[in-house]
Coordinates of C-alpha atoms in Angstrom, one line a residue:
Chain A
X1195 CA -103.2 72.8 -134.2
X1196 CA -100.5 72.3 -136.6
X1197 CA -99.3 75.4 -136.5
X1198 CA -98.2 74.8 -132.9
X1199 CA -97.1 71.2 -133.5
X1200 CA -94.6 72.9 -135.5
X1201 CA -93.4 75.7 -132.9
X1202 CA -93.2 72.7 -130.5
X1203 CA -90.5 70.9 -133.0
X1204 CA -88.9 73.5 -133.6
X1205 CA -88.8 74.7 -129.7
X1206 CA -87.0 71.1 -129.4
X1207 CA -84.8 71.6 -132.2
X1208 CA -83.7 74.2 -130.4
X1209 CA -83.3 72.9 -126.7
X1210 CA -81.0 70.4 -128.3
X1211 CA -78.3 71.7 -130.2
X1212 CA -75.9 69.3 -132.1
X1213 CA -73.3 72.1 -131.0
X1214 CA -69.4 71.0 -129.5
X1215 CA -68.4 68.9 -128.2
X1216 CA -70.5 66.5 -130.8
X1217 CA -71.7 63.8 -128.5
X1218 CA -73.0 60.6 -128.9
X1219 CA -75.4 61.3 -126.7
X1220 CA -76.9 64.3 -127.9
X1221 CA -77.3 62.8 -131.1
X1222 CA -79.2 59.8 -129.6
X1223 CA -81.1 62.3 -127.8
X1224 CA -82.5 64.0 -131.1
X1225 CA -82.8 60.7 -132.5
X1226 CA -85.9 59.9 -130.6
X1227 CA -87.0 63.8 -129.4
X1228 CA -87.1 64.6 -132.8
X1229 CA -88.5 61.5 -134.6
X1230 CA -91.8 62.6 -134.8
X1231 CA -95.1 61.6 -133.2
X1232 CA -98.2 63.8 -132.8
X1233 CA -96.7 65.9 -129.8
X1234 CA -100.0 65.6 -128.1
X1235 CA -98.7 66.0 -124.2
X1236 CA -96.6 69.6 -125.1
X1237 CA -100.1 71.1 -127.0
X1238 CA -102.0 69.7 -124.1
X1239 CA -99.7 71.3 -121.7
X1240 CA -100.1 74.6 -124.0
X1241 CA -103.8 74.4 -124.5
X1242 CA -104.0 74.1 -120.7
X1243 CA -102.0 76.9 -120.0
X1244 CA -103.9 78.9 -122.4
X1245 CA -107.0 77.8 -120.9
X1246 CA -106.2 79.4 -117.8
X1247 CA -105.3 82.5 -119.3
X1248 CA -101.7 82.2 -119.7
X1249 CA -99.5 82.7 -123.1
X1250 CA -98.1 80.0 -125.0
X1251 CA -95.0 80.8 -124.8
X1252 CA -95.1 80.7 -120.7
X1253 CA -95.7 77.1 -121.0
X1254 CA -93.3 76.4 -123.9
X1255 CA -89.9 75.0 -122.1
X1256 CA -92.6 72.9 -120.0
X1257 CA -94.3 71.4 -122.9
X1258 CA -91.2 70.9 -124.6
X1259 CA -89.9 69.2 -121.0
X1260 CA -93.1 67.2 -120.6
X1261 CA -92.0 65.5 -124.4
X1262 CA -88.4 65.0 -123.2
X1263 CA -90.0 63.1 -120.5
X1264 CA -92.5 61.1 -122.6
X1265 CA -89.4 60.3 -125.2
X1266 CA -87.2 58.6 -122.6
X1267 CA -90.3 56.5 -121.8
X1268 CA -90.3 55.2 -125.1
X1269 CA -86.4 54.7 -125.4
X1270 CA -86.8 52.8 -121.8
X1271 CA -89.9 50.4 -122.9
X1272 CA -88.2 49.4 -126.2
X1273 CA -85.2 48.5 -123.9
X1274 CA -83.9 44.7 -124.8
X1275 CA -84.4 43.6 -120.9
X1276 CA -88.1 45.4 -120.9
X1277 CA -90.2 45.3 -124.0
X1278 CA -87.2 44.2 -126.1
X1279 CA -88.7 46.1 -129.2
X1280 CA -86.5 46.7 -132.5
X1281 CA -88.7 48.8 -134.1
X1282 CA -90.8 52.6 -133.3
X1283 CA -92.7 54.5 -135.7
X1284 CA -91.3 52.7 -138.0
X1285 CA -87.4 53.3 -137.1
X1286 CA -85.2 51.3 -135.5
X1287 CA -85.1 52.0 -131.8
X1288 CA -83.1 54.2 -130.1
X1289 CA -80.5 51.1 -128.3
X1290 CA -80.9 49.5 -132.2
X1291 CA -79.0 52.4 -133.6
X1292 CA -76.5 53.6 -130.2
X1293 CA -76.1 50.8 -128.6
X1294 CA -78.0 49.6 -125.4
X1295 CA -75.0 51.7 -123.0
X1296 CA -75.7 54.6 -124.7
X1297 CA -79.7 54.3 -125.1
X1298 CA -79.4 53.7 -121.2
X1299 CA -77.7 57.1 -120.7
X1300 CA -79.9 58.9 -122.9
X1301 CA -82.8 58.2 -120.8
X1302 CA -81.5 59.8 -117.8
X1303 CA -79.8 62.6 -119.9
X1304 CA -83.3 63.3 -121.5
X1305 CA -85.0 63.3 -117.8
X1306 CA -82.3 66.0 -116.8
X1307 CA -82.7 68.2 -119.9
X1308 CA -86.3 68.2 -119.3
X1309 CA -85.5 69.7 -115.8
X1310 CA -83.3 72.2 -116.5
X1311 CA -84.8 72.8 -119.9
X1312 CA -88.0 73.9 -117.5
X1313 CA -85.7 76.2 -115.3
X1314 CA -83.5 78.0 -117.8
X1315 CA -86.0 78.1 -120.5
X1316 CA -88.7 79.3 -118.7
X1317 CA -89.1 83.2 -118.2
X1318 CA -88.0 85.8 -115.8
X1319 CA -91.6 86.5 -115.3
X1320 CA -93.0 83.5 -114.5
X1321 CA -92.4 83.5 -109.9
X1322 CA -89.7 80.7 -108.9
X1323 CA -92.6 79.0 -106.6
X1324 CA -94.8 78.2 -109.7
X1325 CA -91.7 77.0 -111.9
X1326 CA -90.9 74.3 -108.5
X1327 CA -94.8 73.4 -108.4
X1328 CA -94.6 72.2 -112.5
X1329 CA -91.8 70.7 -111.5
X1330 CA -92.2 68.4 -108.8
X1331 CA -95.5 67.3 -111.1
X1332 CA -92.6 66.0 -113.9
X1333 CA -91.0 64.8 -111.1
X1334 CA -93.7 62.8 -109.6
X1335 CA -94.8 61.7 -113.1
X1336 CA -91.3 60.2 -113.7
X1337 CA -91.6 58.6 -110.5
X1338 CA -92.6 55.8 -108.4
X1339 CA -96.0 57.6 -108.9
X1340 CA -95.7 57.8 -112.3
X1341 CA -94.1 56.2 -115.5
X1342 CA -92.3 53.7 -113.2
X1343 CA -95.2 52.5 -111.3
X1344 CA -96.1 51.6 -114.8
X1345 CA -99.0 53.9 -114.2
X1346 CA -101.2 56.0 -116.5
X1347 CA -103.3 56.9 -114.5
X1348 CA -102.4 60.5 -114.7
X1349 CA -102.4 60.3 -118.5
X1350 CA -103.3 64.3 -119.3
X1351 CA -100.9 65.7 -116.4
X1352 CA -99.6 67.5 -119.0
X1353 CA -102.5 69.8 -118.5
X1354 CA -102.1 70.2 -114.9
X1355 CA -98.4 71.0 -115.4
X1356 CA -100.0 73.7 -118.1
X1357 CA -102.3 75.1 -115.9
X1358 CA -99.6 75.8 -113.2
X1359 CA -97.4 77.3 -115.5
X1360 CA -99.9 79.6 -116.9
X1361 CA -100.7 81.1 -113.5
X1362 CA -104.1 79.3 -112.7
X1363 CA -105.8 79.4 -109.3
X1364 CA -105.8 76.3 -107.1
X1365 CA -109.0 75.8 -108.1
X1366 CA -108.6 75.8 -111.5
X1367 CA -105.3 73.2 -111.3
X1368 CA -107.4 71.0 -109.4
X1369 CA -110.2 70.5 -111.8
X1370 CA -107.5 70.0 -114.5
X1371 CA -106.1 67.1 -112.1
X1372 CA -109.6 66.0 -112.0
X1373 CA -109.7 65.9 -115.7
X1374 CA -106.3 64.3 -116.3
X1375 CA -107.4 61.5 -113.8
X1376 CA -110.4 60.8 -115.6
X1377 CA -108.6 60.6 -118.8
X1378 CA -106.2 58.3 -117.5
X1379 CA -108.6 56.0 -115.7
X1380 CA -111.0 56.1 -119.5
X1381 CA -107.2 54.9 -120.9
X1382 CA -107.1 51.8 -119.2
X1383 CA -110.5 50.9 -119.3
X1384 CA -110.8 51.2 -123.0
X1385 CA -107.4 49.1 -123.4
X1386 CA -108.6 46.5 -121.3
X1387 CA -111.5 46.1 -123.4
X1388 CA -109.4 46.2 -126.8
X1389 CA -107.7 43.3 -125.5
X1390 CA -110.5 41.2 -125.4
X1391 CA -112.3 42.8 -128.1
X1392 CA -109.7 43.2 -131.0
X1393 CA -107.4 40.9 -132.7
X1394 CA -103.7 41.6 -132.8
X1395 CA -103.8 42.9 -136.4
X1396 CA -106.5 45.4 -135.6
X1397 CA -104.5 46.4 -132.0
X1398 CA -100.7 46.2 -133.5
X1399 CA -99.6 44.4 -131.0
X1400 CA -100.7 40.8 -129.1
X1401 CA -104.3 40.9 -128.6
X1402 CA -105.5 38.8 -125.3
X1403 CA -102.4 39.7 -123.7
X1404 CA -104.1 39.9 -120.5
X1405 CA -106.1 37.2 -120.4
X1406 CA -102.9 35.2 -120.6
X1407 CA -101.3 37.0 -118.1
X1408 CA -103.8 36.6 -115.6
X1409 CA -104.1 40.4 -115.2
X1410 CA -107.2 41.7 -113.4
X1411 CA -109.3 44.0 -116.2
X1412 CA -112.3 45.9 -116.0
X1413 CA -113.7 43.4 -118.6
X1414 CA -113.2 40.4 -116.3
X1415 CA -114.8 42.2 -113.3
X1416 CA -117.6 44.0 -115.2
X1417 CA -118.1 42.6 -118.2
X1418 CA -117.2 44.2 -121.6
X1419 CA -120.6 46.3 -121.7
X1420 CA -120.4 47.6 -118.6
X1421 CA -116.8 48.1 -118.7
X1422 CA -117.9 50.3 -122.4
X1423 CA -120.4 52.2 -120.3
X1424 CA -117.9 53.0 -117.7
X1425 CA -115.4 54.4 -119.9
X1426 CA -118.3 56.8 -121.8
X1427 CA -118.9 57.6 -118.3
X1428 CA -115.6 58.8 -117.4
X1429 CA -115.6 61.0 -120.6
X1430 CA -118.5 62.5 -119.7
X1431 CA -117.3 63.6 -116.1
X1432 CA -113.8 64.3 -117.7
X1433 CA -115.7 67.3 -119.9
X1434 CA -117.6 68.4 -116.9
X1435 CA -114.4 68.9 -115.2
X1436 CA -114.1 71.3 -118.1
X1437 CA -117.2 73.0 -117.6
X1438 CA -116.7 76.3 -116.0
X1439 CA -113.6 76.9 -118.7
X1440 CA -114.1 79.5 -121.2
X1441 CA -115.6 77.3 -124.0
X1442 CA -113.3 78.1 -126.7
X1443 CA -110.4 77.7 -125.6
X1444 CA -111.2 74.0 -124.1
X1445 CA -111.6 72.3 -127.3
X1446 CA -108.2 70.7 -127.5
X1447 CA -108.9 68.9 -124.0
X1448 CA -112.2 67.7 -125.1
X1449 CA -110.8 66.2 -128.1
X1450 CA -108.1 64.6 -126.3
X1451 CA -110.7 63.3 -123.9
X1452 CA -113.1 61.8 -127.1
X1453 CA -109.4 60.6 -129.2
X1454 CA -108.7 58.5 -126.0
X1455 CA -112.4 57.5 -125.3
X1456 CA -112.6 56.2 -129.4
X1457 CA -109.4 54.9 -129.8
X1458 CA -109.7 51.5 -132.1
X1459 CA -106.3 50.4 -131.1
Chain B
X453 CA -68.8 63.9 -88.7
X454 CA -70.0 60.5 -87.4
X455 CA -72.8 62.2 -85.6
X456 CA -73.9 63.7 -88.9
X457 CA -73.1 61.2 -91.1
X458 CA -76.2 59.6 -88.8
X459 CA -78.4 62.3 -89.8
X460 CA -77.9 61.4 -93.1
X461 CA -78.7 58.0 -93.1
X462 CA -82.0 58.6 -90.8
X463 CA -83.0 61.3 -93.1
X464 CA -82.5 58.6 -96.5
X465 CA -84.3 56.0 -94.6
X466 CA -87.5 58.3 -94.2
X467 CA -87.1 59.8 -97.7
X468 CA -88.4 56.1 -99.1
X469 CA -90.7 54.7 -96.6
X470 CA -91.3 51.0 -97.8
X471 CA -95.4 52.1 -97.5
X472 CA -98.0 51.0 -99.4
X473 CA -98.4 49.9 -102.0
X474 CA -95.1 48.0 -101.4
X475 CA -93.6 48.6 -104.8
X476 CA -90.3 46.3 -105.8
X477 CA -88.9 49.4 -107.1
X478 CA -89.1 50.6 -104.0
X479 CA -87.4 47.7 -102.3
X480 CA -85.1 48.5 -104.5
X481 CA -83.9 51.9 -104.2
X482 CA -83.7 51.3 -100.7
X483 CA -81.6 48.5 -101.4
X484 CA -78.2 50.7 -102.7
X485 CA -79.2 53.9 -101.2
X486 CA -79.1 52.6 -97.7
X487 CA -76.6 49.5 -98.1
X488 CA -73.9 52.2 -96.6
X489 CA -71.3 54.6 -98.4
X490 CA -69.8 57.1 -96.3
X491 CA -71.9 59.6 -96.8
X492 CA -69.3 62.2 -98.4
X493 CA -71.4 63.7 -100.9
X494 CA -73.7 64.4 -98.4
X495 CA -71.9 65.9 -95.7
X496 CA -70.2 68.1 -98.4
X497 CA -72.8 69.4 -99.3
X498 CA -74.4 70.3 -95.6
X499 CA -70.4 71.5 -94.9
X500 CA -71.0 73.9 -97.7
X501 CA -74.1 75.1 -96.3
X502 CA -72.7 75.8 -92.8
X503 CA -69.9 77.6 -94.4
X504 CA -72.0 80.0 -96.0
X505 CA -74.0 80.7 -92.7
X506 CA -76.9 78.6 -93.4
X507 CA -78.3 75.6 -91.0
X508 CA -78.0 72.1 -91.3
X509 CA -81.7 71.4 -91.9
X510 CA -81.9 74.0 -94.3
X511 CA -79.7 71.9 -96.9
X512 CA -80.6 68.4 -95.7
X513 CA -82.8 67.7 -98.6
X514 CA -81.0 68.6 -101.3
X515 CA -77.9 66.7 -99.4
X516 CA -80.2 63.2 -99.8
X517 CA -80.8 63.9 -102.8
X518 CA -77.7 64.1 -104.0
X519 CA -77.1 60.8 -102.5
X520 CA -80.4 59.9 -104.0
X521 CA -78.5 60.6 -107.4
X522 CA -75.3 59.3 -106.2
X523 CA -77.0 55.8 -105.8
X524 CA -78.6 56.1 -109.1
X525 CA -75.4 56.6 -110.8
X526 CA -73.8 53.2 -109.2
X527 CA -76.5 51.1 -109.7
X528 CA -76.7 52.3 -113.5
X529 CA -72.8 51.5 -113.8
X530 CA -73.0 48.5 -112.4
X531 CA -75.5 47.2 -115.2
X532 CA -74.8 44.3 -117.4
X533 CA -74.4 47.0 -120.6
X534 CA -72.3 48.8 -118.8
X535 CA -69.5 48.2 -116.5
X536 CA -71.5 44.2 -115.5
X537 CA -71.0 44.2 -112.1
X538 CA -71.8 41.9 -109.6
X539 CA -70.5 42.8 -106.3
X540 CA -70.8 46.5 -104.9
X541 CA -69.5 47.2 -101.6
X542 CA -69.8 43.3 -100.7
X543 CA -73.1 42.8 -101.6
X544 CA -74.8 41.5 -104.8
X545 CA -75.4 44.6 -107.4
X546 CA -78.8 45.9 -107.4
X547 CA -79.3 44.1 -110.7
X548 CA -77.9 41.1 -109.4
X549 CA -81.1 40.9 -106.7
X550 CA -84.2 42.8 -108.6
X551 CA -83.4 41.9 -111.8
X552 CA -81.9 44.3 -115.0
X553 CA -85.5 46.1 -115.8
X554 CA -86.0 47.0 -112.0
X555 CA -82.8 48.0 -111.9
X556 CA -83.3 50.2 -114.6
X557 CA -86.4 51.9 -113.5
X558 CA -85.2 52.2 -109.6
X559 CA -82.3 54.7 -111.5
X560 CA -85.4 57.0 -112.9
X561 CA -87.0 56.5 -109.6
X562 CA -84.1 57.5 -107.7
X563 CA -83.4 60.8 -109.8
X564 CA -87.5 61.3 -109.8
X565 CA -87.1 61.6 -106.1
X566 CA -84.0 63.2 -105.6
X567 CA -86.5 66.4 -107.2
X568 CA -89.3 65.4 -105.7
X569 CA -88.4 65.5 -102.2
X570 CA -85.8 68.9 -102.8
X571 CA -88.8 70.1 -103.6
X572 CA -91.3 69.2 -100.5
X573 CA -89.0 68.8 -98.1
X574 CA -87.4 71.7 -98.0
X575 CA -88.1 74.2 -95.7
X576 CA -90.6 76.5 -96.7
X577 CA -88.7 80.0 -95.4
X578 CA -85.9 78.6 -98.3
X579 CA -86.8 81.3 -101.0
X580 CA -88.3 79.2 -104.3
X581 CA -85.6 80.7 -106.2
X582 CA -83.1 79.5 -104.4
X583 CA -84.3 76.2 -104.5
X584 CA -85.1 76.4 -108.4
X585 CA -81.4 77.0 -108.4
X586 CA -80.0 73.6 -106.6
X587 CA -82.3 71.8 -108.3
X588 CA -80.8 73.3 -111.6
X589 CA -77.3 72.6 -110.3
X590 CA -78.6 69.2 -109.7
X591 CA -80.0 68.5 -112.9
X592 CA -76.6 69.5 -115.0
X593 CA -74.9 66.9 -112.3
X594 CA -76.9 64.3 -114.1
X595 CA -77.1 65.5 -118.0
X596 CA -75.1 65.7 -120.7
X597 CA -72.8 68.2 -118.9
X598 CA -72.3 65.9 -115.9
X599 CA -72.5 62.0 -114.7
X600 CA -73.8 60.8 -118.9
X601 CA -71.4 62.7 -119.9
X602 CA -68.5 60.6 -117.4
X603 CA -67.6 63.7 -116.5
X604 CA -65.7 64.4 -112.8
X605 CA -65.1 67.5 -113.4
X606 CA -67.3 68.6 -111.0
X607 CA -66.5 65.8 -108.1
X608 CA -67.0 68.2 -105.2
X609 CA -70.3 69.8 -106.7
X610 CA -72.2 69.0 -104.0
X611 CA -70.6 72.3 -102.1
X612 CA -72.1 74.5 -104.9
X613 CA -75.6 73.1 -104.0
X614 CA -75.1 73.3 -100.3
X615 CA -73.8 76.7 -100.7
X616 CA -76.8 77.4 -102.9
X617 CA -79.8 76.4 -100.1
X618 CA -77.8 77.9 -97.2
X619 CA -77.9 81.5 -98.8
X620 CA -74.6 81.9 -100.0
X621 CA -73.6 85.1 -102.1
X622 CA -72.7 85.0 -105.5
X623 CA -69.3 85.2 -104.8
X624 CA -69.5 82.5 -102.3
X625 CA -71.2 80.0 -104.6
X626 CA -68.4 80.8 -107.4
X627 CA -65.5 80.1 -104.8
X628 CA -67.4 76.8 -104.3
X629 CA -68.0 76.2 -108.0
X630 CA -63.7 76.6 -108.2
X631 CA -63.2 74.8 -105.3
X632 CA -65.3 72.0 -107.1
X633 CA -63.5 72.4 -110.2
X634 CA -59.9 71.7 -108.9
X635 CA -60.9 69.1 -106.9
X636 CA -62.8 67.0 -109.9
X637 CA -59.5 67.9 -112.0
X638 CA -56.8 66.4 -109.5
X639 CA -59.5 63.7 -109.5
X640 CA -58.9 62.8 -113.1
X641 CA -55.2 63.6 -112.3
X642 CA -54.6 61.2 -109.3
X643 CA -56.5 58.3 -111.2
X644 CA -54.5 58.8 -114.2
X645 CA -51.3 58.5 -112.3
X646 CA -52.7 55.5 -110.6
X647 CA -53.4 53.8 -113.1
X648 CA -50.0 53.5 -114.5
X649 CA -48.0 53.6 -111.4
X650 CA -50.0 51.0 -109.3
X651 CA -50.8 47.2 -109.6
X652 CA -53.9 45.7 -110.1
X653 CA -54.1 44.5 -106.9
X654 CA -53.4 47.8 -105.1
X655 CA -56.0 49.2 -107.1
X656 CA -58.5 46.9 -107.0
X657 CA -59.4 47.3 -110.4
X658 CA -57.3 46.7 -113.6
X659 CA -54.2 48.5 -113.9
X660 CA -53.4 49.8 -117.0
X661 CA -56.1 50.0 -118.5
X662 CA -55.9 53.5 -119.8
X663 CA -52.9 52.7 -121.6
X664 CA -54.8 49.8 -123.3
X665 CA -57.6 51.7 -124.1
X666 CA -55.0 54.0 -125.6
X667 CA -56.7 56.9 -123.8
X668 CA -54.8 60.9 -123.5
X669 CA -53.9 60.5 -119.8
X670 CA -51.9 63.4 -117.9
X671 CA -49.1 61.0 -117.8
X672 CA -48.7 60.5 -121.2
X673 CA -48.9 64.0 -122.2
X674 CA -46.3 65.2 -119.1
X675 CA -44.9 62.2 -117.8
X676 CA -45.7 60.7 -114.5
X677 CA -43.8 63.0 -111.7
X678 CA -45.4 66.5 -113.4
X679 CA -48.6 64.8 -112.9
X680 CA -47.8 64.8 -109.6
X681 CA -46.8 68.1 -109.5
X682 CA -50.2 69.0 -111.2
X683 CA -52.2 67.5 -109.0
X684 CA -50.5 68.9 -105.9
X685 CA -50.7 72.6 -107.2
X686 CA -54.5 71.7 -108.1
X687 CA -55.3 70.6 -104.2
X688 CA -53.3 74.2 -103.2
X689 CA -55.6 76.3 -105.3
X690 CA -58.4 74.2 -104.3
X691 CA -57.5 75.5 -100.4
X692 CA -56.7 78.8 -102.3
X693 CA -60.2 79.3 -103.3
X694 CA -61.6 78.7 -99.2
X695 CA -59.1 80.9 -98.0
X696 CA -61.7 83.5 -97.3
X697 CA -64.1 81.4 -95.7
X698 CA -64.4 81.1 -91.6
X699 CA -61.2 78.4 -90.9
X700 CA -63.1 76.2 -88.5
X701 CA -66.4 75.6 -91.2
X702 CA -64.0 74.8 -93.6
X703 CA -62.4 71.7 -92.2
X704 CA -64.6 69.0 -94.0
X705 CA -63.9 70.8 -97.7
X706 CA -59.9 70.8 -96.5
X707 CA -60.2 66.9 -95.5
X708 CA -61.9 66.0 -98.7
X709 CA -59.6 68.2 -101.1
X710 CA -56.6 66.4 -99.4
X711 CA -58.0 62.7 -99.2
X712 CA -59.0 62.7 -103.3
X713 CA -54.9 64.8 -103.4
X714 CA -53.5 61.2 -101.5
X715 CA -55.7 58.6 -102.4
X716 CA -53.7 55.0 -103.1
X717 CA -56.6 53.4 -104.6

């Protein structure tokens, strides 16, 4: 596992050089592409594409895309007129450091790398038609179905994206998408009860938030046991999605699956 | 041109339906994507696409979309970090009525779909490569190479994708990419010269403001009447590089090549 965190940086490294002319851009690109984090949607995309029988490096520019993506999420959150956050794993925030102009940019710039990044990067090999498929999933995870809807609903598509680009069947993508919706749904469930359940130091961030807001939760429809029950039930269908996979090679999704499911904050 | 320039405008309107759920954000990409424009990118791009022997339809999609992009790129400059806008075309900026975080995320939504539906709605006898390709064209037009980067050097891109999705050879596309070229440079050319030879009024903007910023214009580096000079021999290898191409297809490339060449403001 960390051996392929590290090919991932270093694949990232790569699809941004700081080479002329020396932007400003590029540099705030890095800034936040390269600032660490676990790198847990590009291994998911890998592990899928594995899974299905495909090689690492088909899925490569894809996972590397799918954390270009993810990175402009994070730059866009922190924005002053969104979350208005100054710090992010434990560094000043992208707009803290370039500027709120150039932060702005850099989203976009980040969302077009991604695309092209999957195009140019990927190989000769891989057919045209399954290089578009992964590709309108990025798109439709950027958009009004996805990360602006707010939505994280689709919170593995990494692996579906994985599982395209490693040549699986139909079938095979669909009971990824099955998995990745299960995930996604076990997400919000579980946050929704860590609001009610935690405090803020134990979360990181405002605990109760919802309540506040008024926000319908699984808690406040359910109750918190139920709500519990319901999200070990979607972890449980989420690895019987999984089934049919050859059992080695599925271990990374079933982690994922139990690391989202456990989650104390 | 009118006739078409009502395709367009139909085929935008059903590209966001205002479905459910009835998202702001999708209020809001309606909001500058349909508030008018002429349409120029557009029809370039289905010109180019005619040119090369291809059908209307055939490049329709990728002709929204770059609208799609188009509109994404105005409401962006219009924010309150950047340019701070308020009136666009007559109406309030898109921040001005959504607020500055919808505004924000309508610009991912609008890029998101500009893939998204080059992707599913074009036709399906389009060869996936081909497509793959205008999407890539697309994608620079946004990055670091393109709109973040301020660049206009590529103005009349649009041709290159239209020439792209209707089948054009390599050498077509090329004689497109340098048609595109020249016109993007006498761009940069003509609003140099403008800047220092017109009033503020005529202009509609500040005059001057080049000189100000203290900015390498063409003027500066070869006076005022060799910019001229520049910009006309720029619009004759523009025409240069359609020579070859059918004389009555080429008409709406000629007419766009000459209106950048004399525009007063």
């Amino acid at each position: 596992m960390i051996r392929k965190s590290k090919c991932v940086n270093k694949a990232l490294d790569k699809a941004i050089p700081l080479c002329e002319p020396a932007l400003k851009i590029r540099e705030a690109m890095r800034y936040t592409l390269l600032s660490g984090g676990k790198r847990v949607r590009p291994m998911l995309c890998l592990a899928a594409c594995e899974l299905v029988g495909g090689q690492d490096s088909t899925a490569m520019p894809a996972a590397c895309a799918i954390e270009m993506i993810h990175a402009s999420s994070l730059i866009q959150d922190d924005l002053p007129c969104m979350d208005d956050d100054s710090l992010r794993r434990g560094k000043p925030t992208n707009h803290k450091v370039f500027g709120e102009n150039i932060a702005i940019l850099t989203v976009d710039a980040l969302i077009a790398l991604a695309i092209k990044h999957t195009v140019e990067g990927t190989s000769l090999d891989v057919p045209p038609a399954r290089v578009l498929r992964a590709i309108l999933e990025m798109a439709k995870a950027v958009g009004t179905e996805g990360l602006v809807a707010g939505q994280e609903a689709d919170l593995a598509g990494e692996a579906v994206v994985g599982a395209i680009m490693g040549g699986g069947s139909d079938e095979e993508i669909e009971r990824l998408r099955s998995y990745a919706r299960c995930v996604g749904l076990m997400f919000q469930v579980v946050d929704d009860v860590l609001d009610v359940t935690k405090s803020s130091e134990e979360l990181g961030k405002t605990a109760g938030k919802d309540l506040i807001a008024g926000k319908l939760t699984y808690p406040k429809v359910m109750g918190v046991e139920k709500s519990k029950e319901y999200a070990e039930k979607l972890n449980k269908e989420a690895r019987e999605h999984l089934k049919t996979f050859d059992s080695d090679k599925v271990a990374p999704l079933l982690f994922f699956a139990d690391y989202i499911a456990k989650r104390q904050n």
